[in-house]
Coordinates of C-alpha atoms in Angstrom, one line a residue:
M1 CA 108.6 -49.0 12.6
A2 CA 112.0 -48.1 13.9
F3 CA 113.7 -49.3 10.1
S4 CA 111.0 -46.8 8.8
F5 CA 111.8 -44.0 10.9
I6 CA 115.8 -44.2 11.0
R7 CA 115.4 -44.5 7.5
D8 CA 113.0 -40.5 7.5
I9 CA 115.9 -39.1 10.2
L10 CA 118.8 -40.0 7.7
T11 CA 117.0 -38.4 4.3
G12 CA 116.0 -34.8 6.5
V13 CA 119.7 -35.3 7.4
A14 CA 120.9 -35.6 3.6
V15 CA 118.7 -33.0 2.5
L16 CA 119.5 -30.3 5.3
L17 CA 123.0 -30.4 4.2
T18 CA 122.5 -30.7 1.2
S19 CA 122.8 -27.0 0.4
H20 CA 126.6 -26.4 1.5
T21 CA 127.5 -29.1 -1.5
T22 CA 129.4 -27.4 -4.1
A23 CA 129.2 -29.3 -7.2
T24 CA 132.5 -29.3 -9.2
A25 CA 133.9 -30.7 -12.3
S26 CA 136.3 -32.8 -9.9
D27 CA 135.5 -36.4 -9.5
S28 CA 135.4 -35.8 -5.6
L29 CA 132.9 -34.5 -3.6
H30 CA 133.3 -31.1 -2.3
I31 CA 131.8 -29.4 0.4
T32 CA 132.4 -26.1 1.5
V33 CA 132.0 -25.8 5.7
E34 CA 131.2 -22.3 7.6
P35 CA 132.1 -21.6 10.7
G36 CA 129.1 -21.0 13.3
T37 CA 126.8 -21.9 10.4
F38 CA 128.3 -25.8 9.8
T39 CA 130.7 -28.0 11.9
I40 CA 133.1 -29.8 10.5
E41 CA 131.6 -33.1 12.5
Q42 CA 128.2 -32.2 10.4
A43 CA 130.3 -32.5 7.0
L44 CA 132.4 -35.3 7.9
Q45 CA 128.8 -37.5 8.3
Q46 CA 127.1 -35.7 4.9
A47 CA 129.8 -37.0 3.3
R48 CA 129.8 -40.7 4.8
L49 CA 126.0 -40.5 4.2
A50 CA 126.5 -39.4 0.2
R51 CA 128.8 -43.0 0.8
L52 CA 126.4 -45.2 1.8
Q53 CA 123.9 -44.2 -1.0
G54 CA 126.2 -45.1 -4.1
D55 CA 127.1 -41.5 -5.1
D56 CA 131.0 -42.3 -6.7
K57 CA 132.3 -39.0 -6.0
A58 CA 131.9 -39.7 -2.0
R59 CA 134.7 -42.4 -2.4
H60 CA 137.5 -39.0 -2.3
P61 CA 135.0 -36.4 -0.4
V62 CA 137.1 -32.6 0.0
I63 CA 135.7 -30.9 3.0
E64 CA 136.5 -27.3 2.4
L65 CA 137.0 -25.7 5.4
S66 CA 136.3 -21.5 5.2
A67 CA 138.5 -19.0 6.6
G68 CA 137.2 -18.6 10.8
T69 CA 138.1 -20.0 14.3
Y70 CA 136.3 -22.9 14.8
R71 CA 136.0 -23.4 18.6
L72 CA 135.1 -27.0 19.8
C73 CA 132.7 -28.0 22.6
Q74 CA 133.9 -31.9 21.8
P75 CA 137.1 -33.5 20.3
I76 CA 136.4 -34.0 16.1
I77 CA 136.8 -38.1 15.2
I78 CA 137.6 -39.1 12.1
R79 CA 136.8 -43.0 12.2
P80 CA 137.0 -45.7 9.1
E81 CA 134.6 -44.7 7.4
D82 CA 135.9 -41.3 6.6
E83 CA 138.6 -43.1 4.6
G84 CA 139.9 -40.9 1.7
T85 CA 138.5 -38.1 2.7
T86 CA 141.1 -34.5 2.5
I87 CA 140.4 -31.7 5.4
V88 CA 141.8 -28.7 3.7
A89 CA 141.5 -24.7 5.2
Q90 CA 140.6 -22.0 2.4
G91 CA 142.9 -19.4 4.1
E92 CA 143.9 -19.0 7.9
V93 CA 141.3 -21.9 9.3
V94 CA 142.4 -22.4 13.2
I95 CA 140.2 -25.6 15.4
S96 CA 140.7 -24.3 19.3
G97 CA 140.0 -25.8 21.9
G98 CA 139.8 -23.1 24.0
V99 CA 137.1 -20.5 25.3
E100 CA 137.2 -16.8 25.4
I101 CA 137.1 -15.0 29.1
K102 CA 135.4 -11.8 28.9
G103 CA 134.0 -9.1 31.1
W104 CA 136.7 -7.9 32.5
K105 CA 136.6 -5.4 35.8
A106 CA 139.6 -3.6 37.6
E107 CA 139.7 -4.4 41.1
G108 CA 141.0 -1.5 44.0
G109 CA 144.8 -2.0 45.4
G110 CA 146.8 0.5 42.9
R111 CA 147.9 -2.5 40.8
K112 CA 146.8 -3.7 37.3
V113 CA 144.5 -6.5 39.0
W114 CA 141.5 -7.7 36.6
V115 CA 139.4 -10.1 37.6
A116 CA 136.5 -12.0 35.6
D117 CA 133.4 -14.8 36.2
L118 CA 134.3 -18.1 34.4
P119 CA 131.4 -19.4 31.9
L120 CA 130.8 -22.8 32.3
W121 CA 132.7 -25.5 30.2
N122 CA 129.5 -27.6 29.0
G123 CA 127.6 -27.6 31.6
R124 CA 130.3 -27.6 34.6
P125 CA 133.0 -25.5 36.3
L126 CA 135.9 -24.3 34.0
E127 CA 139.2 -25.1 34.8
F128 CA 142.6 -24.4 33.0
R129 CA 146.5 -24.3 33.4
Q130 CA 147.2 -21.7 31.0
L131 CA 145.9 -18.8 28.9
W132 CA 147.0 -16.8 26.6
V133 CA 146.1 -12.5 25.9
N134 CA 146.3 -11.2 22.7
G135 CA 147.7 -14.4 21.0
R136 CA 151.1 -14.5 23.9
K137 CA 150.8 -16.7 27.4
A138 CA 149.9 -15.6 30.5
V139 CA 152.4 -17.0 33.2
R140 CA 150.6 -19.0 35.8
A141 CA 151.8 -17.3 39.3
R142 CA 155.1 -18.0 40.8
N143 CA 157.6 -17.4 43.1
V144 CA 160.1 -16.8 40.0
P145 CA 159.4 -13.8 37.8
A146 CA 157.3 -14.0 35.5
Q147 CA 160.3 -11.5 32.8
M148 CA 163.4 -10.0 33.4
A149 CA 164.3 -6.6 32.6
D150 CA 167.5 -8.1 30.6
G151 CA 165.8 -11.1 28.9
S152 CA 167.6 -13.4 30.7
D153 CA 165.7 -16.5 31.4
P154 CA 163.4 -15.8 35.2
F155 CA 164.0 -19.4 36.1
E156 CA 168.3 -18.3 37.0
Q157 CA 165.9 -17.3 40.0
M158 CA 164.7 -20.4 41.8
P159 CA 166.1 -21.4 44.9
R160 CA 167.2 -24.1 45.9
I161 CA 165.6 -27.7 48.3
L162 CA 167.4 -27.5 51.6
S163 CA 167.5 -31.7 52.3
V164 CA 164.7 -34.2 51.7
D165 CA 163.5 -37.2 53.3
K166 CA 161.7 -39.5 51.5
A167 CA 160.3 -41.7 54.2
K168 CA 158.6 -39.1 55.1
E169 CA 157.9 -38.2 51.5
T170 CA 159.1 -34.7 52.9
I171 CA 160.9 -32.2 50.9
Y172 CA 163.0 -28.9 53.5
V173 CA 162.9 -26.0 51.5
P174 CA 164.4 -22.0 52.8
Q175 CA 161.6 -20.5 54.8
K176 CA 162.9 -17.4 53.1
S177 CA 161.8 -18.8 49.6
I178 CA 157.9 -19.5 51.2
P179 CA 156.1 -16.7 51.2
S180 CA 154.8 -16.1 54.2
S181 CA 150.8 -16.3 53.6
L182 CA 151.2 -20.3 52.7
I183 CA 152.5 -21.4 55.4
D184 CA 150.4 -23.9 57.5
K185 CA 147.5 -21.4 59.2
G186 CA 144.8 -24.4 60.1
G187 CA 144.1 -24.2 56.8
K188 CA 144.5 -25.4 53.7
V189 CA 147.9 -24.9 50.6
E190 CA 146.5 -23.9 47.7
A191 CA 150.0 -24.6 45.9
E192 CA 152.0 -26.5 43.7
M193 CA 155.8 -27.1 44.0
V194 CA 157.5 -27.8 40.2
L195 CA 160.6 -29.7 41.1
H196 CA 163.9 -29.6 38.6
E197 CA 164.8 -33.2 38.7
M198 CA 167.8 -33.5 36.0
W199 CA 166.0 -34.7 32.8
C200 CA 162.7 -33.9 34.4
I201 CA 160.7 -31.9 36.7
A202 CA 158.0 -33.0 39.0
N203 CA 154.6 -31.3 39.7
L204 CA 153.9 -31.7 43.8
R205 CA 150.8 -30.3 44.7
I206 CA 151.7 -29.0 47.9
K207 CA 149.9 -30.1 51.4
S208 CA 150.9 -28.7 54.1
A209 CA 153.8 -26.3 54.9
T210 CA 155.2 -26.4 58.2
V211 CA 157.5 -23.6 59.4
Q212 CA 161.2 -25.9 60.9
G213 CA 163.8 -23.7 62.2
D214 CA 165.1 -21.8 58.9
S215 CA 163.6 -24.3 57.0
V216 CA 159.8 -25.2 56.6
A217 CA 159.2 -28.8 55.3
L218 CA 156.2 -29.2 52.9
T219 CA 154.3 -32.4 52.0
F220 CA 152.3 -33.2 49.3
H221 CA 148.8 -34.9 48.1
N222 CA 148.7 -38.5 46.8
P223 CA 148.6 -40.3 44.4
E224 CA 151.8 -38.5 42.9
S225 CA 153.6 -38.1 46.5
H226 CA 153.6 -41.6 47.1
I227 CA 155.7 -42.2 44.2
H228 CA 157.5 -39.3 43.9
F229 CA 159.3 -40.7 47.0
M230 CA 159.1 -44.5 46.1
H231 CA 161.4 -44.1 43.3
P232 CA 164.6 -44.0 42.4
W233 CA 164.4 -42.1 39.2
P234 CA 165.4 -39.3 38.4
S235 CA 165.2 -38.2 41.6
P236 CA 165.4 -34.5 43.4
M237 CA 168.8 -33.6 44.2
V238 CA 171.4 -33.0 46.8
T239 CA 175.1 -32.1 47.9
P240 CA 177.2 -31.9 50.1
D241 CA 178.0 -28.8 49.2
R242 CA 174.3 -28.2 48.5
K243 CA 175.3 -25.8 45.5
H244 CA 173.6 -27.8 42.8
N245 CA 171.0 -29.2 44.9
S246 CA 167.8 -29.4 43.2
P247 CA 166.1 -25.9 41.9
F248 CA 162.2 -25.3 42.4
Y249 CA 159.2 -22.7 42.1
L250 CA 155.9 -22.4 43.2
T251 CA 152.5 -22.0 41.2
N252 CA 149.2 -21.8 40.9
S253 CA 148.6 -19.6 44.7
R254 CA 146.4 -15.6 44.8
A255 CA 149.8 -14.9 46.8
L256 CA 152.3 -15.5 44.1
L257 CA 150.6 -13.3 41.6
D258 CA 152.5 -10.2 41.8
E259 CA 153.7 -8.8 38.2
P260 CA 152.1 -8.3 34.9
G261 CA 151.4 -11.3 32.7
E262 CA 150.7 -13.1 36.1
W263 CA 147.5 -15.1 36.8
W264 CA 145.6 -16.8 38.7
L265 CA 142.0 -19.2 38.9
D266 CA 140.6 -19.4 41.8
A267 CA 138.8 -22.3 40.5
R268 CA 136.1 -23.1 43.6
A269 CA 135.2 -19.2 43.2
R270 CA 134.9 -19.5 39.1
K271 CA 137.0 -16.3 39.3
L272 CA 140.2 -15.6 37.0
Y273 CA 142.9 -12.8 38.3
Y274 CA 144.6 -11.3 35.8
I275 CA 147.5 -8.2 36.6
S276 CA 147.7 -6.7 32.9
R277 CA 150.5 -5.3 31.0
E278 CA 151.8 -2.2 30.0
G279 CA 149.4 -1.5 26.9
E280 CA 146.6 -4.5 27.4
D281 CA 142.6 -2.7 27.6
M282 CA 141.4 -6.2 28.8
H283 CA 138.0 -4.4 28.0
T284 CA 139.3 -5.5 24.5
A285 CA 141.3 -7.9 25.0
T286 CA 141.1 -11.1 23.9
V287 CA 141.8 -13.6 26.6
V288 CA 141.7 -17.5 25.8
A289 CA 141.2 -20.4 28.2
P290 CA 141.8 -24.4 27.3
A291 CA 139.2 -26.1 27.5
L292 CA 138.9 -29.6 25.9
E293 CA 142.3 -31.5 25.9
T294 CA 142.1 -33.6 22.5
L295 CA 141.0 -31.2 19.4
L296 CA 141.1 -34.4 16.5
K297 CA 141.0 -37.8 17.2
M298 CA 142.0 -40.3 14.5
Q299 CA 140.4 -43.6 15.4
G300 CA 139.8 -46.6 14.2
T301 CA 140.4 -50.1 15.1
P302 CA 142.8 -52.8 14.3
D303 CA 140.8 -54.3 11.6
Q304 CA 139.2 -51.4 10.3
P305 CA 142.0 -48.8 10.4
V306 CA 141.7 -45.0 9.3
T307 CA 142.9 -45.0 5.9
N308 CA 144.3 -42.1 3.6
V309 CA 143.1 -39.7 5.2
T310 CA 144.4 -35.9 4.9
L311 CA 144.7 -32.7 7.2
K312 CA 146.3 -29.9 5.0
G313 CA 146.8 -26.0 5.9
I314 CA 144.9 -26.6 9.6
T315 CA 146.1 -24.8 12.7
F316 CA 145.0 -26.4 16.3
E317 CA 145.6 -24.5 19.1
H318 CA 144.3 -24.2 23.2
S319 CA 144.4 -27.1 24.1
T320 CA 144.9 -28.7 28.2
W321 CA 146.4 -31.0 30.1
M322 CA 144.9 -31.1 33.6
R323 CA 146.3 -34.1 35.1
P324 CA 149.3 -32.1 37.1
S325 CA 146.3 -30.6 38.8
L326 CA 144.3 -34.2 39.6
E327 CA 146.7 -35.7 40.6
G328 CA 150.4 -34.0 40.3
H329 CA 152.5 -35.2 37.4
A330 CA 155.6 -37.6 38.5
P331 CA 157.6 -38.4 35.2
L332 CA 159.8 -41.6 34.0
Q333 CA 161.3 -39.7 31.5
A334 CA 160.0 -38.1 27.8
G335 CA 157.0 -36.5 29.7
M336 CA 155.9 -40.5 30.5
Y337 CA 153.7 -40.1 34.2
M338 CA 154.9 -43.1 36.6
T339 CA 151.8 -44.7 37.7
E340 CA 153.9 -47.2 40.2
A341 CA 157.4 -47.1 40.9
Y342 CA 159.8 -48.6 43.3
K343 CA 162.9 -49.0 44.2
I344 CA 164.7 -52.6 44.2
R345 CA 167.4 -53.5 46.9
P346 CA 169.5 -55.2 45.9
Q347 CA 169.6 -55.0 42.2
I348 CA 168.6 -57.8 40.0
R349 CA 171.2 -59.1 37.7
R350 CA 169.8 -59.0 33.8
P351 CA 171.0 -61.0 30.9
N352 CA 172.9 -60.1 27.7
G353 CA 174.9 -57.7 30.2
D354 CA 172.1 -54.8 31.1
H355 CA 173.1 -53.1 33.9
G356 CA 171.9 -54.9 37.2
L357 CA 168.3 -53.3 37.8
D358 CA 167.5 -51.4 40.9
N359 CA 163.8 -49.8 40.1
Q360 CA 160.9 -51.1 38.4
G361 CA 158.0 -48.4 37.2
W362 CA 155.2 -48.5 34.9
V363 CA 153.6 -45.3 32.7
G364 CA 150.8 -43.6 31.5
R365 CA 150.9 -41.2 28.8
P366 CA 150.1 -37.9 28.1
A367 CA 147.4 -36.4 26.6
A368 CA 147.6 -34.8 23.3
A369 CA 146.0 -31.9 21.4
V370 CA 146.2 -34.3 17.7
E371 CA 145.6 -38.3 18.3
V372 CA 145.8 -41.0 15.7
N373 CA 145.3 -44.2 16.6
C374 CA 144.6 -47.3 13.8
A375 CA 145.4 -45.3 11.2
E376 CA 147.4 -46.1 7.8
R377 CA 148.3 -43.7 5.1
I378 CA 147.2 -40.6 7.4
T379 CA 148.5 -37.4 5.7
L380 CA 149.6 -33.8 7.8
S381 CA 150.8 -31.4 5.7
E382 CA 151.4 -27.7 6.0
C383 CA 149.7 -27.8 9.4
T384 CA 150.0 -25.3 12.1
F385 CA 149.8 -26.4 16.1
R386 CA 150.3 -23.7 18.7
H387 CA 149.4 -23.1 22.4
T388 CA 149.1 -26.6 23.2
A389 CA 149.5 -27.4 27.3
S390 CA 151.1 -31.1 26.9
T391 CA 151.7 -33.1 23.2
A392 CA 150.9 -31.5 20.2
L393 CA 150.1 -34.5 17.8
D394 CA 150.7 -37.8 18.0
C395 CA 150.5 -41.5 15.8
H396 CA 150.5 -43.7 18.6
L397 CA 149.1 -47.5 17.8
Y398 CA 148.8 -49.2 14.9
V399 CA 149.5 -46.8 13.3
N400 CA 151.3 -47.5 9.4
G401 CA 153.0 -45.7 6.9
G402 CA 151.7 -42.3 6.5
T403 CA 153.6 -38.7 6.7
V404 CA 153.8 -35.6 8.6
D405 CA 155.3 -33.3 6.2
S406 CA 156.0 -29.3 6.4
C407 CA 153.7 -29.1 9.6
T408 CA 155.1 -26.0 11.9
F409 CA 155.2 -26.2 16.0
S410 CA 155.0 -23.4 18.3
D411 CA 154.7 -23.1 21.8
I412 CA 154.3 -26.7 22.7
G413 CA 153.6 -27.5 26.4
G414 CA 154.6 -31.5 26.4
T415 CA 156.5 -32.8 23.3
A416 CA 155.4 -31.4 19.7
I417 CA 155.7 -35.1 18.2
L418 CA 155.0 -38.3 19.7
A419 CA 155.2 -41.8 18.0
G420 CA 154.5 -44.8 18.7
S421 CA 154.1 -46.9 22.2
F422 CA 156.4 -46.2 25.0
G423 CA 155.1 -49.9 26.8
P424 CA 150.9 -49.5 27.2
E425 CA 150.0 -49.5 31.2
G426 CA 151.1 -52.8 32.2
H427 CA 154.3 -53.5 30.4
E428 CA 157.1 -52.5 33.3
A429 CA 159.2 -50.0 31.7
H430 CA 162.5 -52.2 31.3
L431 CA 161.3 -54.7 29.6
P432 CA 161.5 -55.1 26.1
Y433 CA 158.5 -55.0 24.0
D434 CA 157.4 -56.9 21.5
P435 CA 153.6 -57.3 20.9
S436 CA 152.9 -60.2 19.1
D437 CA 150.1 -58.3 16.9
R438 CA 152.8 -56.8 15.2
R439 CA 150.6 -54.0 13.3
E440 CA 150.7 -52.2 16.8
T441 CA 154.0 -51.0 16.1
C442 CA 154.4 -47.8 15.0
T443 CA 155.6 -48.3 11.1
G444 CA 156.6 -46.4 7.9
L445 CA 155.8 -43.1 9.6
T446 CA 157.7 -39.5 7.7
I447 CA 158.2 -37.0 10.2
S448 CA 160.0 -34.2 7.5
S449 CA 160.4 -30.7 7.1
N450 CA 159.0 -29.6 9.9
R451 CA 159.6 -26.5 12.1
I452 CA 159.1 -27.2 15.9
D453 CA 160.1 -23.7 18.0
D454 CA 159.7 -23.6 21.4
A455 CA 158.5 -26.7 22.8
A456 CA 158.6 -28.3 26.0
N457 CA 157.4 -25.4 27.5
E458 CA 155.2 -26.4 30.3
D459 CA 156.7 -29.5 30.2
W460 CA 160.5 -29.3 30.8
G461 CA 161.0 -33.1 30.0
C462 CA 159.6 -33.6 26.9
L463 CA 161.3 -33.0 23.0
G464 CA 161.3 -32.3 19.8
I465 CA 160.1 -34.9 18.9
A466 CA 160.5 -38.4 20.6
A467 CA 160.0 -41.6 19.3
G468 CA 159.3 -44.8 21.0
F469 CA 158.9 -49.0 20.1
V470 CA 158.6 -48.0 16.7
R471 CA 159.6 -49.5 13.3
N472 CA 160.7 -48.2 9.6
I473 CA 160.6 -44.3 10.9
S474 CA 162.1 -41.7 8.9
I475 CA 162.7 -38.3 11.0
L476 CA 163.9 -36.3 8.2
D477 CA 165.2 -32.7 7.6
N478 CA 163.6 -31.2 10.6
E479 CA 164.4 -28.0 12.5
I480 CA 164.3 -28.0 16.0
S481 CA 164.8 -25.7 18.5
N482 CA 164.1 -23.9 21.9
V483 CA 163.3 -27.4 23.8
S484 CA 163.5 -27.2 27.3
Y485 CA 165.5 -31.1 27.0
T486 CA 166.8 -33.2 24.3
G487 CA 166.0 -32.6 20.7
I488 CA 164.8 -35.9 18.8
S489 CA 164.9 -39.3 21.4
L490 CA 164.5 -42.3 19.2
G491 CA 164.0 -45.5 21.3
W492 CA 162.5 -47.0 24.9
G493 CA 163.8 -49.5 27.4
W494 CA 166.9 -49.2 28.5
N495 CA 168.1 -52.7 27.6
Q496 CA 170.0 -54.4 25.0
Q497 CA 167.2 -57.0 24.2
T498 CA 165.6 -57.8 21.0
C499 CA 162.3 -55.8 20.6
A500 CA 159.5 -54.0 18.5
M501 CA 162.7 -51.5 17.4
A502 CA 164.0 -51.6 13.5
N503 CA 165.2 -49.9 10.5
N504 CA 164.6 -46.6 11.8
L505 CA 166.3 -43.3 10.2
V506 CA 167.3 -40.0 11.4
K507 CA 168.7 -37.9 8.9
G508 CA 168.9 -34.4 7.6
N509 CA 168.1 -32.3 11.0
H510 CA 169.1 -29.1 12.1
I511 CA 168.8 -29.3 15.9
H512 CA 170.3 -26.1 18.0
H513 CA 169.1 -24.1 21.3
Y514 CA 168.0 -27.2 23.5
A515 CA 168.7 -28.2 27.1
R516 CA 166.9 -24.4 28.0
H517 CA 166.2 -25.8 31.3
N518 CA 167.0 -29.6 31.9
Y519 CA 170.4 -31.5 31.4
D520 CA 171.7 -35.8 31.2
C521 CA 170.1 -34.8 27.6
A522 CA 171.6 -34.7 23.8
G523 CA 170.8 -33.1 20.4
I524 CA 169.9 -37.1 19.5
Y525 CA 169.6 -39.6 22.5
T526 CA 168.9 -43.1 21.5
L527 CA 167.8 -46.1 23.8
G528 CA 167.3 -49.5 23.1
A529 CA 168.0 -52.3 20.3
Q530 CA 167.2 -51.3 17.2
P531 CA 169.0 -52.8 14.3
H532 CA 169.6 -51.5 10.9
T533 CA 169.3 -47.8 12.9
F534 CA 171.2 -45.0 11.3
I535 CA 171.9 -41.2 12.6
E536 CA 173.2 -39.2 9.6
E537 CA 173.5 -36.5 8.5
N538 CA 172.3 -34.4 10.9
V539 CA 173.7 -30.8 12.1
I540 CA 173.6 -29.8 16.1
D541 CA 174.4 -26.8 17.6
S542 CA 173.9 -23.9 20.3
I543 CA 173.3 -25.8 23.4
C544 CA 171.5 -23.5 25.9
T545 CA 173.8 -23.3 29.4
P546 CA 171.4 -23.2 32.6
S547 CA 173.5 -22.5 35.7
Y548 CA 171.2 -24.6 37.4
V549 CA 170.8 -27.6 36.4
H550 CA 172.5 -30.6 38.9
D551 CA 175.7 -31.0 37.0
P552 CA 176.6 -28.6 34.3
N553 CA 178.9 -30.8 32.0
H554 CA 176.3 -33.2 31.6
W555 CA 174.9 -32.6 28.5
F556 CA 175.7 -33.7 24.9
Y557 CA 175.5 -33.5 21.1
L558 CA 174.7 -37.7 20.7
Y559 CA 173.8 -39.5 23.2
T560 CA 173.5 -43.5 23.1
D561 CA 172.0 -44.3 26.2
E562 CA 171.1 -47.8 27.6
G563 CA 171.3 -50.6 25.8
S564 CA 171.3 -49.2 22.4
S565 CA 172.0 -51.6 20.0
Y566 CA 173.3 -52.6 16.2
I567 CA 173.1 -48.1 15.2
T568 CA 174.9 -46.5 12.8
V569 CA 175.8 -43.5 14.2
R570 CA 178.2 -41.4 11.0
N571 CA 178.5 -38.3 9.0
N572 CA 177.1 -36.4 12.1
W573 CA 178.6 -31.7 11.8
T574 CA 178.7 -31.3 16.1
P575 CA 181.1 -28.5 17.3
S576 CA 182.5 -30.5 19.2
E577 CA 183.5 -34.5 20.0
K578 CA 181.1 -34.1 23.5
F579 CA 179.2 -37.5 22.3
L580 CA 178.4 -40.1 25.1
K581 CA 177.9 -43.8 25.0
N582 CA 176.2 -45.1 28.5
A583 CA 176.0 -49.3 28.4
N584 CA 175.9 -50.1 25.1
G585 CA 175.0 -52.9 24.0
P586 CA 177.0 -54.5 20.8
G587 CA 176.8 -53.7 17.0
N588 CA 177.1 -50.2 17.2
T589 CA 179.2 -48.2 14.9
W590 CA 180.5 -44.5 14.9
E591 CA 182.1 -43.2 11.9
N592 CA 182.6 -39.0 11.0
N593 CA 181.3 -37.4 13.9
G594 CA 182.3 -33.5 14.9
P595 CA 183.9 -30.7 13.7
D596 CA 185.2 -32.2 10.3
V597 CA 182.3 -33.6 8.7
I598 CA 181.1 -31.6 5.6
R599 CA 178.1 -29.9 6.2

């Protein structure tokens, strides 16, 4: 009885979906998808059903997406059952995790403040950290200007902290830097501190703000408060003359909403406030808030991976990342947030000439708009990633082969392309990682001819391209610009012991206008032992010069950091030989790098 019932349902679904199948003379099943009438999920299901029914053309189905915007209520999941599938855009195709905010009304007071009631999202209140108005990113209300009239960096206006009391988990800041309405008056402080820490930023939700003389003592919510004040690196910087103390800004308070282009979300009241820019008519403006963290997943298993799937010409946009609002964000490096961390005193001696270990830490991984796990020979070609809160594309575990080619990345909150494990959550970050199941390691991936511009604009400690424990990976002929930190980071682990990394190639990339906000950085940066790895024929120039960094001289074109071993660095053009080899292991070769290299 149950089997016949399921059979009848499948037969009905197949009949219903057949009307969307296009008969062609090719050897493939072609399925056309129209926005609003037929979903990508349904098309995938139709191809699976055809394959189950023995249709030879369903072995390599082609799903053609008609032009338009496809708004999602959940991530698209591509499974092992979708082997050999191509999903291709016909015209401009946008897959969006966003929700349009409508019904704007002008609020009184003489300023152009608008308010809108927020819709429910899948039956729950909508909360977010980014907003786009007519395709342009708006500014979450903050105490530094939304923009400068002369076009300069508004973050040059950031104030600096005064001092830090780690035992009391307190940061002291100038009283004049805190609006009086944010000072405790028996109520809860609704604001967030974004704190600059040389190569990272921390997002700390403020718990209390108490006046103490000419300063204000800030304390913070957990879990981020305890993690942030326990670990030594990175850390808020305090210098004897205070001139290079860590800068900061405040965000997410109605008290900070004071300039055109700024917005503030009252999540409890489900109201959104926005000060319109010149020329914006909020009655007709397209306002989008992100609701989904992940738009598409390729998700197989180690023994049954997703194989030979192609995505071509598709735009992915409007993804969110809510962890900083829920648990804060205290990163170690490259956007990897710490779940536990503490100092070690005295330091522990380590083998093989590695630095003494003065801390331990365990990290988690941020969400991504497109995630790839347990997949072989996947292809992403000519796709566009834009308006993401965190990572755009993440090729994580059990990824074998495949290409990311000729894609465009812009307005990326975190890292544009992330590849490989940075250690599972149970793995201490300073240990070498070499899983017994070598399939787990991301291997054979080619990242080529992509254009990355304006990455890490939310989490300044992220990168253009970041690869962790990877093997046989090729990063070729990409252009990376306007990144908050380093252009390309290769490797992980802070030690020179043998691990999963080997045979990597970084070649022919052009990296420019990097380090917009953070230092202790490079155009190309490495960590750990990577036998038979080559960094060659890259062009690196035009580093940015923010005045507020802790050490204005601590930047480099090429930077082999702790444990970097068995790496050849050769024939890279840079305007000068500003390189750093910090606590390197054995076997590195440097040949012909600098301004005399023929470009």
